[in-house]
Tab-separated table of C-alpha atoms in Angstrom:
chain	number	residue	atom	x	y	z
A	1	MET	CA	167.004	-55.122	27.533
A	2	ILE	CA	167.090	-55.850	23.825
A	3	TRP	CA	170.871	-54.693	23.345
A	4	MET	CA	171.792	-57.050	26.121
A	5	THR	CA	170.068	-59.835	24.733
A	6	ILE	CA	171.718	-59.338	21.222
A	7	LEU	CA	175.255	-59.078	22.916
A	8	LEU	CA	174.825	-62.147	24.878
A	9	ALA	CA	173.320	-64.120	21.942
A	10	GLY	CA	176.177	-63.160	19.883
A	11	LEU	CA	178.656	-64.255	22.309
A	12	VAL	CA	177.102	-67.525	22.771
A	13	THR	CA	176.813	-68.003	18.980
A	14	PHE	CA	180.623	-66.897	18.621
A	15	TYR	CA	181.748	-69.288	21.297
A	16	LEU	CA	179.851	-72.429	19.678
A	17	ARG	CA	181.645	-71.409	16.465
A	18	TYR	CA	184.869	-71.036	18.057
A	19	SER	CA	184.924	-73.831	20.461
A	20	PHE	CA	186.818	-76.742	18.768
A	21	ILE	CA	188.645	-74.523	16.237
A	22	GLY	CA	190.192	-72.548	19.072
A	23	HIS	CA	190.667	-75.260	21.560
A	24	SER	CA	191.231	-78.449	19.369
A	25	GLN	CA	194.371	-79.445	21.188
A	26	ARG	CA	192.937	-79.032	24.766
A	27	ILE	CA	189.368	-80.394	24.427
A	28	GLN	CA	188.881	-84.235	25.193
A	29	THR	CA	185.140	-85.068	24.495
A	30	PRO	CA	183.548	-88.170	25.476
A	31	GLU	CA	182.633	-90.377	22.522
A	32	TRP	CA	178.639	-90.507	23.186
A	33	PHE	CA	178.933	-86.642	22.488
A	34	ARG	CA	180.704	-86.893	19.030
A	35	HIS	CA	177.899	-89.572	18.293
A	36	ALA	CA	175.252	-86.964	19.242
A	37	LEU	CA	176.593	-84.243	17.219
A	38	ARG	CA	176.290	-85.989	14.016
A	39	PHE	CA	172.437	-86.019	14.568
A	40	VAL	CA	172.148	-82.085	15.466
A	41	PRO	CA	171.575	-80.657	11.881
A	42	ALA	CA	169.039	-83.394	10.900
A	43	ALA	CA	167.117	-83.186	14.033
A	44	VAL	CA	167.474	-79.306	14.632
A	45	LEU	CA	166.563	-78.222	11.057
A	46	SER	CA	163.638	-80.667	10.796
A	47	ALA	CA	162.276	-79.583	14.131
A	48	LEU	CA	162.405	-75.953	12.952
A	49	VAL	CA	160.743	-76.649	9.594
A	50	CYS	CA	157.678	-78.761	11.045
A	51	LYS	CA	157.087	-76.509	13.820
A	52	ALA	CA	156.641	-73.660	11.443
A	53	LEU	CA	154.264	-75.719	9.194
A	54	VAL	CA	151.674	-76.092	12.149
A	55	TYR	CA	152.341	-73.117	14.304
A	56	TYR	CA	152.139	-69.564	12.694
A	57	GLY	CA	150.323	-66.349	13.252
A	58	GLY	CA	150.398	-67.184	17.044
A	59	THR	CA	148.220	-70.209	16.677
A	60	LEU	CA	148.352	-73.890	16.222
A	61	GLN	CA	147.017	-74.892	12.765
A	62	MET	CA	147.110	-78.840	12.955
A	63	THR	CA	144.049	-79.523	10.692
A	64	PRO	CA	143.856	-81.035	7.098
A	65	SER	CA	142.749	-77.785	5.697
A	66	ASN	CA	146.143	-76.096	6.528
A	67	GLU	CA	147.446	-75.157	3.067
A	68	ARG	CA	151.060	-74.842	4.342
A	69	LEU	CA	151.164	-78.689	5.058
A	70	LEU	CA	149.941	-79.391	1.604
A	71	ALA	CA	152.453	-76.974	-0.159
A	72	ALA	CA	155.241	-78.306	2.049
A	73	MET	CA	154.606	-81.684	0.830
A	74	VAL	CA	155.110	-80.724	-2.573
A	75	ALA	CA	158.252	-78.812	-1.668
A	76	ALA	CA	159.513	-81.685	0.080
A	77	GLY	CA	159.651	-83.771	-2.994
A	78	VAL	CA	161.627	-81.094	-4.618
A	79	ALA	CA	163.910	-80.732	-1.669
A	80	TRP	CA	164.382	-84.595	-1.624
A	81	ARG	CA	165.365	-84.654	-5.221
A	82	THR	CA	167.434	-81.620	-5.789
A	83	LYS	CA	168.492	-80.551	-2.211
A	84	ASN	CA	168.405	-77.103	-3.716
A	85	VAL	CA	167.334	-74.349	-1.667
A	86	LEU	CA	166.061	-71.887	-4.224
A	87	TRP	CA	163.971	-74.355	-6.183
A	88	THR	CA	162.413	-75.785	-3.070
A	89	THR	CA	161.628	-72.410	-1.703
A	90	VAL	CA	160.194	-71.016	-5.305
A	91	THR	CA	158.095	-74.399	-5.496
A	92	GLY	CA	156.760	-74.119	-2.033
A	93	MET	CA	155.693	-70.522	-2.393
A	94	LEU	CA	154.026	-71.180	-5.732
A	95	ALA	CA	152.156	-74.140	-4.435
A	96	LEU	CA	150.954	-72.312	-1.271
A	97	TRP	CA	149.616	-69.212	-3.603
A	98	VAL	CA	148.031	-71.628	-5.932
A	99	LEU	CA	146.133	-73.363	-2.925
A	100	GLN	CA	145.236	-70.307	-1.455
A	101	ALA	CA	143.728	-68.989	-4.639
A	102	LEU	CA	141.633	-72.193	-5.064
A	103	GLY	CA	140.666	-71.577	-1.660
A	104	LEU	CA	141.104	-75.211	-0.724
B	1	MET	CA	204.000	-69.198	4.136
B	2	ALA	CA	204.088	-67.186	1.178
B	3	LEU	CA	202.240	-68.712	-1.700
B	4	PRO	CA	202.766	-67.761	-5.427
B	5	ARG	CA	200.202	-64.829	-6.256
B	6	GLU	CA	198.550	-66.839	-9.003
B	7	HIS	CA	197.975	-69.791	-6.673
B	8	THR	CA	196.111	-67.440	-4.237
B	9	GLN	CA	194.143	-65.977	-6.983
B	10	SER	CA	193.005	-69.584	-8.395
B	11	VAL	CA	192.065	-70.620	-4.968
B	12	ALA	CA	189.949	-67.505	-4.171
B	13	SER	CA	188.252	-67.713	-7.777
B	14	GLN	CA	187.510	-71.467	-7.041
B	15	SER	CA	185.820	-70.326	-3.755
B	16	ILE	CA	183.697	-67.765	-5.758
B	17	SER	CA	182.639	-70.146	-8.221
B	18	ASP	CA	181.525	-72.947	-5.726
B	19	VAL	CA	179.744	-70.374	-3.399
B	20	TRP	CA	177.533	-68.453	-5.771
B	21	PRO	CA	174.711	-70.850	-6.567
B	22	SER	CA	173.934	-70.581	-2.742
B	23	LEU	CA	173.815	-67.037	-2.820
B	24	LEU	CA	170.561	-67.229	-5.040
B	25	GLY	CA	169.216	-68.794	-1.658
B	26	VAL	CA	170.820	-66.395	0.565
B	27	VAL	CA	169.227	-63.237	-0.927
B	28	PRO	CA	165.574	-63.995	-0.413
B	29	PHE	CA	166.247	-65.628	3.035
B	30	GLY	CA	168.071	-62.355	4.048
B	31	LEU	CA	165.172	-60.359	2.666
B	32	ILE	CA	162.654	-62.204	4.672
B	33	THR	CA	164.799	-62.193	7.899
B	34	GLY	CA	165.159	-58.567	7.696
B	35	ALA	CA	161.495	-57.979	7.286
B	36	ALA	CA	160.864	-60.373	9.962
B	37	GLY	CA	162.792	-58.397	12.501
B	38	VAL	CA	160.975	-55.135	11.712
B	39	SER	CA	157.466	-56.787	11.730
B	40	ALA	CA	158.264	-58.406	15.232
B	41	GLY	CA	158.458	-54.873	16.446
B	42	LEU	CA	162.305	-54.288	16.283
B	43	SER	CA	163.777	-51.179	14.720
B	44	VAL	CA	165.824	-51.287	11.638
B	45	LEU	CA	168.859	-50.642	13.949
B	46	GLN	CA	168.161	-53.494	16.315
B	47	THR	CA	167.508	-55.719	13.320
B	48	MET	CA	170.828	-54.846	11.844
B	49	ALA	CA	172.796	-55.034	15.017
B	50	SER	CA	171.509	-58.572	15.772
B	51	SER	CA	172.397	-59.517	12.040
B	52	LEU	CA	175.990	-58.127	12.402
B	53	VAL	CA	176.349	-59.763	15.697
B	54	LEU	CA	174.929	-63.122	15.263
B	55	PHE	CA	175.304	-63.634	11.315
B	56	ALA	CA	172.986	-66.759	11.643
B	57	GLY	CA	169.617	-66.819	9.525
B	58	ALA	CA	167.802	-69.273	11.726
B	59	ALA	CA	168.847	-68.134	15.013
B	60	GLN	CA	168.085	-64.259	13.756
B	61	LEU	CA	164.401	-65.152	13.127
B	62	ALA	CA	163.911	-67.168	16.449
B	63	ALA	CA	165.535	-64.193	18.185
B	64	TYR	CA	163.391	-61.580	16.503
B	65	GLN	CA	160.265	-63.407	17.406
B	66	LEU	CA	160.989	-64.015	20.793
B	67	MET	CA	162.481	-60.284	21.630
B	68	GLY	CA	159.511	-59.016	19.847
B	69	SER	CA	156.976	-60.636	22.154
B	70	GLY	CA	158.967	-59.664	25.131
B	71	SER	CA	160.529	-63.008	26.162
B	72	PRO	CA	163.036	-63.026	29.107
B	73	VAL	CA	166.920	-62.652	27.996
B	74	LEU	CA	167.628	-66.149	29.224
B	75	VAL	CA	165.140	-67.524	26.865
B	76	VAL	CA	166.131	-65.937	23.778
B	77	VAL	CA	169.929	-66.594	24.521
B	78	LEU	CA	169.125	-70.276	25.258
B	79	THR	CA	166.926	-70.664	21.994
B	80	VAL	CA	169.833	-69.139	20.135
B	81	ALA	CA	172.092	-71.525	21.654
B	82	VAL	CA	170.008	-74.355	20.607
B	83	VAL	CA	169.276	-73.274	17.064
B	84	ASN	CA	172.849	-72.565	16.697
B	85	LEU	CA	174.199	-76.010	18.297
B	86	ARG	CA	175.118	-77.399	14.827
B	87	TYR	CA	177.963	-74.805	14.452
B	88	LEU	CA	179.593	-76.803	17.566
B	89	MET	CA	179.550	-79.761	15.186
B	90	TYR	CA	180.843	-77.784	12.208
B	91	SER	CA	183.588	-76.493	14.546
B	92	ALA	CA	184.471	-79.963	15.751
B	93	SER	CA	184.913	-81.394	12.182
B	94	LEU	CA	186.490	-78.453	10.579
B	95	ALA	CA	189.047	-78.118	13.544
B	96	PRO	CA	191.537	-80.792	12.164
B	97	TYR	CA	191.943	-78.864	8.869
B	98	LEU	CA	192.564	-75.536	10.473
B	99	ALA	CA	195.438	-76.632	12.855
B	100	GLY	CA	197.984	-74.349	11.166
B	101	TRP	CA	195.698	-71.046	11.462
B	102	LYS	CA	196.891	-68.035	13.053
B	103	LEU	CA	194.620	-66.922	15.988
B	104	ALA	CA	193.154	-63.911	14.248
B	105	TRP	CA	192.216	-66.297	11.340
B	106	LYS	CA	190.624	-68.817	13.627
B	107	VAL	CA	188.764	-65.767	15.339
B	108	THR	CA	187.310	-64.171	12.059
B	109	GLY	CA	186.632	-67.777	10.657
B	110	ALA	CA	184.516	-68.724	13.473
B	111	TYR	CA	182.484	-65.505	13.570
B	112	ILE	CA	181.894	-65.806	9.603
B	113	MET	CA	181.077	-69.441	9.833
B	114	VAL	CA	177.937	-70.427	7.617
B	115	ASP	CA	176.401	-73.894	6.300
B	116	GLN	CA	177.404	-73.491	2.927
B	117	LEU	CA	181.194	-72.704	3.351
B	118	TYR	CA	181.395	-75.451	6.061
B	119	ALA	CA	180.178	-77.893	3.582
B	120	LEU	CA	182.212	-76.814	0.678
B	121	SER	CA	185.463	-76.324	2.677
B	122	LEU	CA	185.343	-80.037	4.038
B	123	HIS	CA	184.820	-81.226	0.594
B	124	ARG	CA	187.765	-79.033	-0.854
B	125	PHE	CA	190.283	-79.399	1.960
B	126	ARG	CA	190.971	-83.094	0.979
B	127	GLU	CA	192.431	-81.929	-2.239
B	128	GLU	CA	196.152	-81.324	-2.711
B	129	ARG	CA	195.976	-77.865	-3.764
B	130	PHE	CA	194.233	-76.824	-0.429
B	131	SER	CA	196.809	-78.468	1.649
B	132	SER	CA	198.567	-75.276	3.176
B	133	PRO	CA	197.025	-73.118	5.962
B	134	LEU	CA	197.164	-70.171	3.847
B	135	SER	CA	195.426	-71.533	0.817
B	136	ARG	CA	192.601	-73.075	3.012
B	137	TRP	CA	192.346	-69.718	4.797
B	138	VAL	CA	191.858	-67.928	1.459
B	139	TYR	CA	189.486	-70.346	0.090
B	140	TYR	CA	187.474	-70.466	3.256
B	141	ILE	CA	187.342	-66.614	3.888
B	142	THR	CA	186.674	-65.680	0.247
B	143	GLY	CA	183.408	-67.481	-0.030
B	144	SER	CA	182.378	-66.755	3.575
B	145	ALA	CA	183.050	-62.942	3.212
B	146	LEU	CA	180.854	-62.921	-0.085
B	147	THR	CA	177.950	-64.713	1.663
B	148	TRP	CA	178.271	-62.236	4.745
B	149	VAL	CA	178.296	-59.259	2.363
B	150	VAL	CA	175.220	-60.516	0.407
B	151	TRP	CA	173.551	-61.637	3.697
B	152	GLN	CA	173.962	-58.299	5.566
B	153	VAL	CA	172.669	-56.222	2.403
B	154	ALA	CA	169.720	-58.454	1.831
B	155	VAL	CA	168.695	-58.268	5.568
B	156	TRP	CA	169.140	-54.350	5.443
B	157	ILE	CA	167.026	-54.020	2.305
B	158	GLY	CA	164.445	-56.410	3.827
B	159	ALA	CA	164.295	-54.223	7.049
B	160	GLY	CA	163.949	-51.354	5.060
B	161	LEU	CA	160.991	-52.723	3.051
B	162	GLY	CA	159.570	-54.365	6.357
B	163	ALA	CA	156.263	-54.188	6.932
B	164	LYS	CA	155.281	-53.057	3.408
B	165	VAL	CA	154.683	-56.700	2.425
B	166	PRO	CA	150.948	-57.659	2.850
B	167	PRO	CA	150.516	-60.563	5.111
B	168	SER	CA	148.498	-62.351	2.678
B	169	TRP	CA	151.669	-63.143	0.554
B	170	SER	CA	152.661	-65.556	3.374
B	171	LEU	CA	156.196	-64.591	2.721
B	172	ASP	CA	157.125	-66.110	6.131
B	173	PHE	CA	156.611	-69.645	4.800
B	174	ALA	CA	159.597	-69.185	2.573
B	175	ILE	CA	161.657	-69.528	5.900
B	176	PRO	CA	160.647	-73.201	6.652
B	177	LEU	CA	160.981	-73.819	2.938
B	178	SER	CA	164.534	-72.679	2.612
B	179	PHE	CA	165.582	-75.036	5.260
B	180	MET	CA	163.758	-77.994	3.928
B	181	ALA	CA	166.605	-78.617	1.368
B	182	MET	CA	169.008	-78.521	4.119
B	183	VAL	CA	167.079	-81.073	6.156
B	184	PHE	CA	167.218	-83.535	3.289
B	185	ALA	CA	170.805	-82.679	2.481
B	186	SER	CA	171.711	-83.786	5.969
B	187	ILE	CA	170.007	-87.036	5.789
B	188	ARG	CA	172.817	-89.336	5.069
B	189	ASP	CA	171.567	-92.807	6.242
B	190	ARG	CA	168.726	-94.380	8.321
B	191	PRO	CA	170.017	-93.038	11.745
B	192	THR	CA	170.102	-89.424	10.356
B	193	ALA	CA	166.626	-90.033	8.683
B	194	ALA	CA	165.301	-91.236	12.100
B	195	ALA	CA	166.683	-88.200	13.632
B	196	ALA	CA	164.901	-85.820	11.181
B	197	LEU	CA	161.659	-87.827	11.405
B	198	VAL	CA	161.451	-88.001	15.065
B	199	GLY	CA	162.718	-84.260	15.577
B	200	GLY	CA	160.159	-83.018	13.102
B	201	ILE	CA	157.194	-84.857	14.332
B	202	SER	CA	157.797	-84.108	17.819
B	203	ALA	CA	158.155	-80.328	17.086
B	204	MET	CA	154.720	-80.508	15.777
B	205	PHE	CA	153.213	-81.911	18.708
B	206	ALA	CA	155.453	-79.772	21.164
B	207	ALA	CA	154.743	-76.543	19.122
B	208	THR	CA	152.674	-74.766	21.803
B	209	LEU	CA	155.145	-75.456	24.682
B	210	PRO	CA	156.157	-71.763	25.919
B	211	TYR	CA	159.504	-70.054	25.507
B	212	ASN	CA	160.199	-72.317	22.162
B	213	LEU	CA	160.851	-75.020	24.342
B	214	GLY	CA	159.286	-77.365	21.925
B	215	LEU	CA	162.104	-76.981	19.547
B	216	ILE	CA	164.745	-77.794	22.468
B	217	VAL	CA	162.542	-80.972	23.429
B	218	ALA	CA	162.049	-82.085	19.914
B	219	SER	CA	165.713	-81.597	18.977
B	220	LEU	CA	166.819	-83.876	21.601
B	221	ALA	CA	164.267	-86.475	20.892
B	222	GLY	CA	165.487	-86.591	17.365
B	223	ILE	CA	169.119	-86.741	18.423
B	224	ALA	CA	168.210	-89.638	20.915
B	225	ALA	CA	166.408	-91.400	18.166
B	226	GLY	CA	169.348	-91.288	15.696
B	227	MET	CA	171.780	-92.591	18.400
B	228	TRP	CA	169.377	-95.189	19.435
B	229	LEU	CA	169.011	-96.687	15.829
B	230	GLU	CA	172.921	-96.208	15.115
B	231	ARG	CA	173.734	-98.343	18.322
B	232	LYS	CA	170.960	-100.862	17.509
B	233	ARG	CA	172.575	-101.269	13.951
B	234	LEU	CA	176.031	-101.745	15.267
B	235	SER	CA	175.335	-104.267	17.972
């Protein structure tokens, strides 16, 4: 079952990437669709990040004592300033470890 | 279509010098992704096969988690599709620049599409030295192939080390962190900021919906918010 899932997920992923590159001459997309595509990265990536901040280890952790939320705020400051993946990740991890060590 | 060899080489080295800083982020992300596959209950072989077939970090992580918990095939495939929807946009915006590419170039170029090379290529393809289809292909494929190799090796090592990393290190937290910079990079104006804000907040409140549906609902809410604000500004 896992092998079939991998194969199907791979085909879908390939087709999403190939779609317009492969058929650019034949596809006519409605205008609202092209408008919607512009917001996909911001909406999807932000949803991925925010979900992972409050839902981990199989439970919802939407409390003020969630260290990940605090560490994420520190990392968000770095991400906003630098747009740099490496520095954001390093800062956020260090912030989390410090907060965990302090037991806040 | 033949280009002077020196030109091809200079295009390739340009690609390498543009892409290498982002590889510093690809390595830890790949290590974590590989480890996540094994700790979700998949074998090293299954983890690597997914990585070779999908070549998409966020989708791999989502798929590992769902496959490990025994989710139905359709749920995994739909989740991967939603997480990878951004590639549809990349494909749409790259297509005009790749019109002269051969079929084999388009097929490999699609398979190997990554965030970094998408952004770098759009930036470079407006320059005169990247005006021929071949120079665009060499630029795109050099950086992408380098990213591909580094990614696959990192996932493989991560899967091998796998469950040896103690959970108290919270290394899984590095995954949302590594996407955070990409969120801020995707915010260009108020409507895209609204899309990120609404998408993120709804995802928190929809986090407990089954089958990762919260992610789908939240993404659609974010996209709708962005479109609504843009329309309001234009009218």
